[in-house]
Coordinates of C-alpha atoms in Angstrom, one line a residue:
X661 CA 48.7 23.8 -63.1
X662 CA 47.8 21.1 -60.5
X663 CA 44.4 21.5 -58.5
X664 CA 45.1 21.6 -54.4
X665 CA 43.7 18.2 -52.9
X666 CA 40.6 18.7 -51.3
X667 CA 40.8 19.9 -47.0
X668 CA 39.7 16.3 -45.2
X669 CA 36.9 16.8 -43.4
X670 CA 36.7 16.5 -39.6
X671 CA 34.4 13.9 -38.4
X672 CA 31.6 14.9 -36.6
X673 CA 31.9 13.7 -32.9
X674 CA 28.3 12.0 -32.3
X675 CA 25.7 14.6 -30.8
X676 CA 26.2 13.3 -26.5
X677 CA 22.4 12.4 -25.5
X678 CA 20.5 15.0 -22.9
X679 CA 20.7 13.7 -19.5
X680 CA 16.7 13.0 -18.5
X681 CA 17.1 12.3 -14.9
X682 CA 16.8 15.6 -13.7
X683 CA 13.8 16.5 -15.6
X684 CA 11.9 13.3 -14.6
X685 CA 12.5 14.2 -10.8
X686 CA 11.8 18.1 -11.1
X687 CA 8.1 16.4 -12.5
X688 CA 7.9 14.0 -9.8
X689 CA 8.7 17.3 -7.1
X690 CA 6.5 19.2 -9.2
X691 CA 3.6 16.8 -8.9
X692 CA 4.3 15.6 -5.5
X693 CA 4.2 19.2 -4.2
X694 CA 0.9 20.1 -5.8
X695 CA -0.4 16.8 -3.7
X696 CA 0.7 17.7 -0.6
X697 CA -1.0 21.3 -0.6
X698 CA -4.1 19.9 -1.7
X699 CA -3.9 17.0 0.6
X700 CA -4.3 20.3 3.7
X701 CA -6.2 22.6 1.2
X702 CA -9.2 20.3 -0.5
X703 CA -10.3 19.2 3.3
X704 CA -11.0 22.2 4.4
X705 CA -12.7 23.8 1.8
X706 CA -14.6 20.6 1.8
X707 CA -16.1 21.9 5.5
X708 CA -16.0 25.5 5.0
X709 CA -18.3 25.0 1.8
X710 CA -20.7 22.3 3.3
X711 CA -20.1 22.8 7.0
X712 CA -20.9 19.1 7.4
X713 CA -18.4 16.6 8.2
X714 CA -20.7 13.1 7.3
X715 CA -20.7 15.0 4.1
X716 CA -17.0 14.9 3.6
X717 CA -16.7 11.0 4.6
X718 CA -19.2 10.9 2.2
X719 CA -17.3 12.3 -0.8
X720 CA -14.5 10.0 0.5
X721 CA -16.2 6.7 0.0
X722 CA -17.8 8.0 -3.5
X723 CA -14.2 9.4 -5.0
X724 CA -12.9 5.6 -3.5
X725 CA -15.3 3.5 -5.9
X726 CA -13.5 4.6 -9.1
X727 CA -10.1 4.5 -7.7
X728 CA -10.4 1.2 -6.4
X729 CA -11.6 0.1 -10.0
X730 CA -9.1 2.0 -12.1
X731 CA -6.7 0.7 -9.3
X732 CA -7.3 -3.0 -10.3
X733 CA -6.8 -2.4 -14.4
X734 CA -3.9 0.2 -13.3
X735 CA -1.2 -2.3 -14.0
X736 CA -2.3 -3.7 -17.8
X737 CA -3.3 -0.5 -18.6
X738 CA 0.3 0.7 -18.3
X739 CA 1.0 -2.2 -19.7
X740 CA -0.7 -1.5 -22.8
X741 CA -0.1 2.2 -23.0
X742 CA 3.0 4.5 -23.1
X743 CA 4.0 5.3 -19.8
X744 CA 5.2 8.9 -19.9
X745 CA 2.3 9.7 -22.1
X746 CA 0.3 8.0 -19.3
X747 CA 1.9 9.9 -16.5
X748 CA 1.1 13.7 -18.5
X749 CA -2.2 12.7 -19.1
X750 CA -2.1 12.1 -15.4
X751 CA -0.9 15.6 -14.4
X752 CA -3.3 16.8 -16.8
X753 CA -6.4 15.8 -15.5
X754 CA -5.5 16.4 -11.8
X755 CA -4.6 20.0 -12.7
X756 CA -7.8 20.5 -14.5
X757 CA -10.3 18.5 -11.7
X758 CA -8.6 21.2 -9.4
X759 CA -8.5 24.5 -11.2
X760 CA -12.3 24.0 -11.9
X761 CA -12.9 24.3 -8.0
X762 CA -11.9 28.1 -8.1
X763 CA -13.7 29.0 -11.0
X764 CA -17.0 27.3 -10.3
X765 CA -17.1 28.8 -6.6
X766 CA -16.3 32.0 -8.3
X767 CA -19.3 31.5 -10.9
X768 CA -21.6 29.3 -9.4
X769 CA -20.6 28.6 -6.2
X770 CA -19.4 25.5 -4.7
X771 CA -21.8 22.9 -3.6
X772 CA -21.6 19.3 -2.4
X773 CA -22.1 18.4 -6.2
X774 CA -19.4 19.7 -7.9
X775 CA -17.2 18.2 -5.3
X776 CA -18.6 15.2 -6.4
X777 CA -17.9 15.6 -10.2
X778 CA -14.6 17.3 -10.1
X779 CA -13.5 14.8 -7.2
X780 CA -14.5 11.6 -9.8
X781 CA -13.1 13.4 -12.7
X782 CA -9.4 13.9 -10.7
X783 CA -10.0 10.2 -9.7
X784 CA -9.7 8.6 -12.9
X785 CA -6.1 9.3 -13.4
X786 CA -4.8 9.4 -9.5
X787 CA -3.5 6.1 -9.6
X788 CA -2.6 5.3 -13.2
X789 CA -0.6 8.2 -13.2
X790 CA 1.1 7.4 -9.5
X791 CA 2.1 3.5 -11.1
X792 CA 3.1 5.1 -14.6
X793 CA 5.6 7.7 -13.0
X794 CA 7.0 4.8 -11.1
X795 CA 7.2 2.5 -14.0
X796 CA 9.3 5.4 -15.7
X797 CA 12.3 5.5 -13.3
X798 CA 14.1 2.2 -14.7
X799 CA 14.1 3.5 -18.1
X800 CA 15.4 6.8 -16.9
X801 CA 18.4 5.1 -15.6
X802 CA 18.7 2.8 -18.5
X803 CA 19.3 5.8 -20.6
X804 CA 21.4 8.0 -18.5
X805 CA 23.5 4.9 -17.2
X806 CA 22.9 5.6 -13.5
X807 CA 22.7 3.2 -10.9
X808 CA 18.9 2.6 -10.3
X809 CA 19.1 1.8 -6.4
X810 CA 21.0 4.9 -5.8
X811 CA 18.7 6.8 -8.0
X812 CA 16.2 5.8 -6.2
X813 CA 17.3 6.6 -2.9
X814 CA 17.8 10.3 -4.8
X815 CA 14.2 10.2 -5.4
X816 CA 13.0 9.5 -1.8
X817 CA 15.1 11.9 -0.3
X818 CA 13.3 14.6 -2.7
X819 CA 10.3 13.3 -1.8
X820 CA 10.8 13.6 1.9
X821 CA 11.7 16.7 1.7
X822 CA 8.7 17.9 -0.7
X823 CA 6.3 16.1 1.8
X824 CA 7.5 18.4 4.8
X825 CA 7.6 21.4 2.7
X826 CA 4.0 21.1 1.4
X827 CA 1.7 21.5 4.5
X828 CA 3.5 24.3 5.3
X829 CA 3.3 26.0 2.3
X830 CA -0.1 24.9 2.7
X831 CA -0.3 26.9 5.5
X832 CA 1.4 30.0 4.3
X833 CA -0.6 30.3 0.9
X834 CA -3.8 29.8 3.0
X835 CA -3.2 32.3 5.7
X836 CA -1.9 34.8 2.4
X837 CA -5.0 34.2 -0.2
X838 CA -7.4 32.0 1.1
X839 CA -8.4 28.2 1.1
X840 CA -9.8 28.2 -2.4
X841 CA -7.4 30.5 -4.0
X842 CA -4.4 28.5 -2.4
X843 CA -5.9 25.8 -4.7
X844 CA -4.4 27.6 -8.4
X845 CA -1.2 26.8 -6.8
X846 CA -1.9 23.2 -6.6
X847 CA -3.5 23.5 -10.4
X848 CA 0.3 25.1 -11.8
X849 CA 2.0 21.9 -10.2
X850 CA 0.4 19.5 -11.5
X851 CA 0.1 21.3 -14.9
X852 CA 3.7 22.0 -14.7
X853 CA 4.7 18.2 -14.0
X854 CA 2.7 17.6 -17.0
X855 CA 4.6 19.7 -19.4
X856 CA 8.3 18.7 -17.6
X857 CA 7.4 15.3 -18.1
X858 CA 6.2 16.1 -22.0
X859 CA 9.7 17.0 -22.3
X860 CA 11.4 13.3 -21.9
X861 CA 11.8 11.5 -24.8
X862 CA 9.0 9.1 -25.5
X863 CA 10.6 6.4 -26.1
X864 CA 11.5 6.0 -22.4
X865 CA 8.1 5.0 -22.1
X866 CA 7.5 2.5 -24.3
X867 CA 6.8 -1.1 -23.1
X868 CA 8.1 -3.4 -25.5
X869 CA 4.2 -4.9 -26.0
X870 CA 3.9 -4.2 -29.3
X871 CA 6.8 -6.3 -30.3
X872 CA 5.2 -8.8 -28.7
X873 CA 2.1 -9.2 -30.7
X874 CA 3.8 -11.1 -33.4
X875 CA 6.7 -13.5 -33.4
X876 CA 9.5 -14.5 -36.0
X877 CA 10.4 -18.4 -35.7
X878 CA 14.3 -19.0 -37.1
X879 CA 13.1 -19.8 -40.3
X880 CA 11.8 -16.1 -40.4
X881 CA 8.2 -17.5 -40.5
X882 CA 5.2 -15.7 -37.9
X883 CA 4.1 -17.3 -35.5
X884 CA 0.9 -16.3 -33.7
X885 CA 2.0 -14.6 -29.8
X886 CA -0.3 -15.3 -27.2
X887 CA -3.6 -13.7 -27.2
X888 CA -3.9 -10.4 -25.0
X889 CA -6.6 -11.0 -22.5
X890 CA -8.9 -8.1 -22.0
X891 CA -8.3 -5.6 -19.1
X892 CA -11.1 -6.8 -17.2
X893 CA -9.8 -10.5 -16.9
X894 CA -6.1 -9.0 -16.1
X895 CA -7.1 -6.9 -13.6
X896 CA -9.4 -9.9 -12.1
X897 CA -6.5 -12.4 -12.3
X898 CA -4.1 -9.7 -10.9
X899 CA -6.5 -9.3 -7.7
X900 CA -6.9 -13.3 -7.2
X901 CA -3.1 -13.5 -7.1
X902 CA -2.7 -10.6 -4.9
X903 CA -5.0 -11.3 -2.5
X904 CA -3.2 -14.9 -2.2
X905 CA -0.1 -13.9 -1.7
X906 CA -0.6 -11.6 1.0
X907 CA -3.4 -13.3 3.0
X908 CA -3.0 -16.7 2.4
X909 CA 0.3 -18.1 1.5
X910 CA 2.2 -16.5 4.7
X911 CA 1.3 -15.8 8.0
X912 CA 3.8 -13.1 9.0
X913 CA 3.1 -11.0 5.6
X914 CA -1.0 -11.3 6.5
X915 CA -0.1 -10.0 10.1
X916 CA 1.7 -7.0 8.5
X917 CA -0.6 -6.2 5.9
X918 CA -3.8 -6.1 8.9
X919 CA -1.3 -3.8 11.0
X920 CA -0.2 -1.2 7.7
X921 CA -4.3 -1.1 6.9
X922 CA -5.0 -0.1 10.8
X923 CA -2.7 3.0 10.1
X924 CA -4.3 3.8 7.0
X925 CA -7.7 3.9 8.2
X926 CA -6.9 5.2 11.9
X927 CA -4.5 7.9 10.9
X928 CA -6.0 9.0 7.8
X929 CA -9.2 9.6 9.4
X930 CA -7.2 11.5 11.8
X931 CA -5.5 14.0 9.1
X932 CA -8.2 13.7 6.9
X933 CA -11.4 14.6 8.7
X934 CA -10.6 15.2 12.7
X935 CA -7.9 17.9 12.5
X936 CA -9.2 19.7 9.1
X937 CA -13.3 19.9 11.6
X938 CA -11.0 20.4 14.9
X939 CA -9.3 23.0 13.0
X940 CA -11.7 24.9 11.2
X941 CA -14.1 24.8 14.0
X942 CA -11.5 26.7 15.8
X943 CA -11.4 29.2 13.2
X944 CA -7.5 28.3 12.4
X945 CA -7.6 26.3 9.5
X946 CA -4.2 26.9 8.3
X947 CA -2.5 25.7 11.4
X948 CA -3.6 21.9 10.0
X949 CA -0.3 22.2 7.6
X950 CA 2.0 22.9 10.6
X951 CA 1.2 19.8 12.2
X952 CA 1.2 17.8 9.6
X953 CA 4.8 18.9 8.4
X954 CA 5.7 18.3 12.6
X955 CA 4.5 14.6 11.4
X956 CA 6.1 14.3 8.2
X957 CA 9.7 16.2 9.7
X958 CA 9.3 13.3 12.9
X959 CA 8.8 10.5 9.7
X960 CA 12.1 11.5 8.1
X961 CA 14.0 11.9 10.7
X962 CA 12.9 8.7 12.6
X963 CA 13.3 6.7 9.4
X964 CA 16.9 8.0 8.4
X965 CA 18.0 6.6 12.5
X966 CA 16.0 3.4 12.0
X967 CA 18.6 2.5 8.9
X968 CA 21.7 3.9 10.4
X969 CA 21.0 2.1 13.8
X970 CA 18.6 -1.2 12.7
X971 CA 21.4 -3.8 13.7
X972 CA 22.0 -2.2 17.1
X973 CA 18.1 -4.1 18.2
X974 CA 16.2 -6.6 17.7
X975 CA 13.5 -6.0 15.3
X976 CA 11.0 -7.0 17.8
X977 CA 12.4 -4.4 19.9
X978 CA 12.0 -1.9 17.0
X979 CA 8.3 -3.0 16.7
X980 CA 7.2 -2.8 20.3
X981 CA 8.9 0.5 20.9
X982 CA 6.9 2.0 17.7
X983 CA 4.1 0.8 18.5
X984 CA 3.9 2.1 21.8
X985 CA 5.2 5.4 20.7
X986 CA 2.8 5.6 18.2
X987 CA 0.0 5.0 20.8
X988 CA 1.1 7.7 22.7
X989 CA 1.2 9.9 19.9
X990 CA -2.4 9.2 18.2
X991 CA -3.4 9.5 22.1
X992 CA -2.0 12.6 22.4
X993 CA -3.7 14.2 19.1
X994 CA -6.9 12.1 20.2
X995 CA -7.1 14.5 22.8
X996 CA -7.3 17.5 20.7
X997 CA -5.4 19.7 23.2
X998 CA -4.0 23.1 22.5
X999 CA -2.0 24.2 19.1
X1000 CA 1.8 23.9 20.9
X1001 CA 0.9 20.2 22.5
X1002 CA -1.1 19.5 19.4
X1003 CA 2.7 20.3 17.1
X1004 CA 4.3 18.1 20.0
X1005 CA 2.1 14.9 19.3
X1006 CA 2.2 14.8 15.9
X1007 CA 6.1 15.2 16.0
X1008 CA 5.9 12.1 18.4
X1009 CA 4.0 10.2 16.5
X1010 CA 5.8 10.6 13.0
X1011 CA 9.0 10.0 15.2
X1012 CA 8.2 6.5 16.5
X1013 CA 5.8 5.7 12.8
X1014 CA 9.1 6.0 10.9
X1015 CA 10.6 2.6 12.1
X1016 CA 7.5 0.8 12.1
X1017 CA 7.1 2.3 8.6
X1018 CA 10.2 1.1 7.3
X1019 CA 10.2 -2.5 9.0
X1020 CA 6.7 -3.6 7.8
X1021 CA 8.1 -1.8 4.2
X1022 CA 11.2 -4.4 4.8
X1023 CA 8.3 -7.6 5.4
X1024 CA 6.4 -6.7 2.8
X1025 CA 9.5 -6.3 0.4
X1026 CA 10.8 -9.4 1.6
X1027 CA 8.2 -11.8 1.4
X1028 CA 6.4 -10.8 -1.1
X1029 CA 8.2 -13.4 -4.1
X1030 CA 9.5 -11.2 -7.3
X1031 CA 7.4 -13.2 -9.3
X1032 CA 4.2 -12.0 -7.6
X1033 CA 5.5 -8.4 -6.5
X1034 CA 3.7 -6.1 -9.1
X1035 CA -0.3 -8.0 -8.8
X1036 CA 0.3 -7.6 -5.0
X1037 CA 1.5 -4.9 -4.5
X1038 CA -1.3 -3.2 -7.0
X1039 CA -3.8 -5.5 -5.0
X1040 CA -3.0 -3.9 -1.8
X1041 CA -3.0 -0.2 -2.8
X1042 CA -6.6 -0.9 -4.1
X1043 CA -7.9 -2.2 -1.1
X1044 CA -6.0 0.5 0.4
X1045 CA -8.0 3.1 -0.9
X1046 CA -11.3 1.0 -0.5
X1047 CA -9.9 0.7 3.2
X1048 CA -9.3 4.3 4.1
X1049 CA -12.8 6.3 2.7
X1050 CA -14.5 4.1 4.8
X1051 CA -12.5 4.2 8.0
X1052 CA -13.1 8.5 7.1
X1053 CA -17.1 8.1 6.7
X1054 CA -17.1 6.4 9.7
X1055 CA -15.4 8.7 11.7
X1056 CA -17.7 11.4 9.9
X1057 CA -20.7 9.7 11.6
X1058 CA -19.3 9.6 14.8
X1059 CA -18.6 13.6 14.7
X1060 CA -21.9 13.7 13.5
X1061 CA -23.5 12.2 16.2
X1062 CA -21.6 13.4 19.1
X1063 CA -18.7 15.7 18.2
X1064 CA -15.0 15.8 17.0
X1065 CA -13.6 14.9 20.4
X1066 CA -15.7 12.0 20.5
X1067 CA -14.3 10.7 17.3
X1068 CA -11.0 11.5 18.0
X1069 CA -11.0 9.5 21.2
X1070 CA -13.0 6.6 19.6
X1071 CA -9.9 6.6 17.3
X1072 CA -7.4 7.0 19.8
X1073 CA -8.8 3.6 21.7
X1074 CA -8.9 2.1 18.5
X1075 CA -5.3 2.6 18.3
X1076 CA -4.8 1.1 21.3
X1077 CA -6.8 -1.8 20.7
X1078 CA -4.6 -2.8 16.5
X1079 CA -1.5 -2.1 19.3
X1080 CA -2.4 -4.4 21.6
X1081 CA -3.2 -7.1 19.4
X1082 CA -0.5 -6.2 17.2
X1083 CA 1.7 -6.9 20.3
X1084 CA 0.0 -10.0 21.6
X1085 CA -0.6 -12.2 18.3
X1086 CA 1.7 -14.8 17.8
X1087 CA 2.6 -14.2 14.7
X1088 CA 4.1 -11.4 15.4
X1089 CA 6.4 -12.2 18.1
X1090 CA 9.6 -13.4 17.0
X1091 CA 9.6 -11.9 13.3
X1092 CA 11.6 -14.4 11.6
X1093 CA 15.0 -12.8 13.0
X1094 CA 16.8 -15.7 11.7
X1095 CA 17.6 -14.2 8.0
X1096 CA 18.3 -17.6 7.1
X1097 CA 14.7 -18.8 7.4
X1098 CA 13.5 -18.4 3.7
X1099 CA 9.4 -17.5 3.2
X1100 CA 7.0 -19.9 1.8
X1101 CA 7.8 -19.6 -1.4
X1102 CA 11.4 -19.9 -1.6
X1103 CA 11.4 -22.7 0.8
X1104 CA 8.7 -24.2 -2.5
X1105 CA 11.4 -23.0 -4.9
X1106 CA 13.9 -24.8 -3.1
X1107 CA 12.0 -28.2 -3.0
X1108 CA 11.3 -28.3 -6.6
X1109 CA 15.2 -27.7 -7.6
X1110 CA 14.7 -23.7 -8.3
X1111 CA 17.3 -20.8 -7.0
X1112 CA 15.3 -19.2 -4.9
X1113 CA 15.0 -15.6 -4.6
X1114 CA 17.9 -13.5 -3.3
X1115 CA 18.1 -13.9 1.0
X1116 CA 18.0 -10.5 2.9
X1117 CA 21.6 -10.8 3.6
X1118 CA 22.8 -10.1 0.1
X1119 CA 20.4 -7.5 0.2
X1120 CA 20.9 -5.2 2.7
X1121 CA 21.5 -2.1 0.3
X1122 CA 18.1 -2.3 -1.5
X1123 CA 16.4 -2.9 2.1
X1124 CA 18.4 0.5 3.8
X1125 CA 16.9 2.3 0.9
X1126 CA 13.5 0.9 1.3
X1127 CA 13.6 1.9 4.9
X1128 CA 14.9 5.5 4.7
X1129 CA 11.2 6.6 3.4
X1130 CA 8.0 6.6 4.8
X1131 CA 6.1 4.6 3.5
X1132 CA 3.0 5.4 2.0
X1133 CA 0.7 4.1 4.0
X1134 CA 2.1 6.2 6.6
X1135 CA 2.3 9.6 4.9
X1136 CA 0.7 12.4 6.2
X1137 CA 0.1 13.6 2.4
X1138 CA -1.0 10.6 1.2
X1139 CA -3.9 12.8 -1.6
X1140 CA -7.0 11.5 -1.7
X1141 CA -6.5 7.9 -0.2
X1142 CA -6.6 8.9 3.4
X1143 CA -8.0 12.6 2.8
X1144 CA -12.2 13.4 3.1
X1145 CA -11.6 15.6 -0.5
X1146 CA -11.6 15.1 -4.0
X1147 CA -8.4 13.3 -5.3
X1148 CA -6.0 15.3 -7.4

């Protein structure tokens, strides 16, 4: 009697990986959309609780003194940290600092005080949460093997669309259960991006630092790393170099930066304190997320022409046509006339701000040296949101002292003053169309024997990309850096 041999076993295939990709941009929809309602909601409660616009530029210029700090430590914190853990704490917080404001007006009743709390409390995570879901996208590639510039481009395309969407959903949740009820809505996105994000893996948001700490000569012997600095003298260093490179070391990137800081403060004082008073004053407060999605549509669809037809002009034929479309636009809502014409100026304005948006996004890209790229461009959102709050308090004096449409003219001729000068200034004349001229520091690069970073013409993918969005600066729903309300 012989024994049958035993059955070979089939090997088990290996288990395929769960794509992440999807997950990570529902979060980023998720959180995005919770933004952009609150960026219409939060001003106008703001009002109808108070009543008193100095007190909402205010609130603006109090929430800005923590951001701007947490701003500057921002990047070596998520440095330090695990980034997607980073990014739900994030989400966490925000939904919290909002969901608060419902249930303390239901209990206590708002007051300018609790704006203040809940407004610092969603401050402290605004921005390392904005830098950590950023940081996360490249290891969301890496894992699923997609191409990182086309995921990108996936990414702004979602956002674009979220950013029209949300004002007037804004609208639409406003006009169905109130201001302050509207606000739970905002409270479920951000909680939901949380627990969407929870869901990646964490390893995707690891930074490698603690493998640094310690390192193995080839003998297999440590040998001590280089001592981690503390936050504070990162984030100092990190602001020195920042400031240098884009004040300093290049005329043509300083001229940029003073005209993208003009539109921060001039059109976020516009969306974040004139039209929410004009607006509420008029008794119509949810007609504030019409025109602001008649911006954000003009934005998208001005930016997506601007990269299909950028070779067909000059690009200082791009920049004087935006600009003076834009005047005629911030005129034309300066004016504060009725609802339709008030829909028709925004739509002109976010049509002829969407090239101008993408071309100083292509400067700042472009002349900004890799090297440098992460301690500017973190230097330049925190003076960004020290720059805005106190463009909004004061515009909040001036419609104090004499009125909305006072303020809104005062900004309009402002306007036309960064245009003119923007126009005029020498350094902004002939922006270096000769692609060949290389900026300051590659020109260094190439002196001392280094290859110098990649020209613009090998890479005019990346730069399409970069200027089919708005940038931020520009966005109507930029939260709490160009709104008079807590941050969420």
């Amino acid at each position: 009697m012989s024994l049958a041999a035993p059955r070979a076993r089939r090997p088990r295939l290996p288990r395929r990986q769960r794509t992440v990709a999807p997950r990570y941009l529902l979060s980023c929809a998720l959180s995005l959309l919770g933004n952009s309602v609150a960026g219409v909601v939060l001003p106008l409660v703001l009002l109808a609780t108070t009543g008193d616009a100095l007190a909402a530029g205010t609130l603006a210029l109090i929430c800005a003194a923590p951001q701007f700090l947490i701003g500057l430590v921002g990047g070596a914190l998520i440095d330090r940290l695990n980034r997607r853990n980073v990014s739900v704490f994030s989400d966490a917080l925000s939904a919290t600092s909002v969901a608060l404001l419902p249930v303390v007006d239901a209990v206590w009743g708002l007051s300018f005080g609790w704006f203040v709390a809940l407004g610092l409390l969603g401050a402290v995570g605004d921005i390392p949460g904005m830098t950590a879901r950023d940081a996360l996208a490249p290891a969301v590639c890496e894992r699923d093997g997609r191409s990182l510039q086309k995921f990108m481009g996936l990414t702004q395309s979602i956002d674009s669309l979220v950013v029209i969407v949300g004002p007037a959903l804004a609208a639409f949740l406003m006009g169905l259960a109130g201001a302050v009820n509207a606000l739970w809505f905002t409270a479920a996105m951000s909680a939901a991006a949380a627990l969407v994000t929870l869901t990646l893996p964490r390893a995707i948001g690891r930074t490698g630092n603690e493998h640094r700490r310690t390192a193995t000569n080839p003998a297999g012997s440590a040998t001590g790393a280089a001592p981690r600095t503390g936050l504070a003298a990162e984030a100092w260093s990190s602001l020195r170099s920042g400031v240098e490179v884009l004040f300093v070391r290049d005329e043509l990137l300083r001229s940029c930066m003073l005209v993208s800081f003009g539109i921060v403060m001039i059109l976020g004082s516009l969306q974040g304190l004139v039209l929410p008073v004009h607006f509420t004053a008029a008794g119509t407060p949810e007609l504030l997320g019409y025109v602001l999605s008649a911006m954000s549509a003009g934005m998208l669809v001005s930016s997506l022409a601007y990269t299909a037809l950028a070779p067909k002009l000059r690009r200082r034929t791009w920049f004087v046509i935006s600009l003076a479309g834009m005047a005629a636009g911030v005129l034309a809502l300066g004016l504060l006339p009725s609802f339709p014409l008030l829909l028709g100026g925004a739509l002109l304005l976010g049509l002829f701000a969407g090239p101008l948006s993408a071309l100083l996004g292509f400067y700042i890209f472009d002349r900004i040296p890799e090297g440098n790229r992460g301690s500017a461009l973190g230097t330049q959102n925190s003076l960004t949101l020290a720059a805005a709050p106190v463009a909004v308090f004061a515009t909040s004096l001036i419609v104090e002292a004499w009125g909305t449409g006072a303020a809104a003219i005062a900004l309009a001729v402002c306007w036309g003053a960064a245009t003119v000068w923007a126009l005029t200034t020498p350094t902004l004349r002939d922006l270096a169309e000769d692609e060949s001229t290389p900026a300051p520091e590659d020109a260094r690069a190439a002196a001392d024997g280094e290859k110098p970073a990649p020209s613009i013409a090998e890479r005019p993918a990346a730069y399409a990309a970069a200027a089919s969005r708005p940038a931020p600066s520009l966005s109507p729903t930029a939260s709490c850096n160009t709104e008079a309300a807590p941050c969420n």
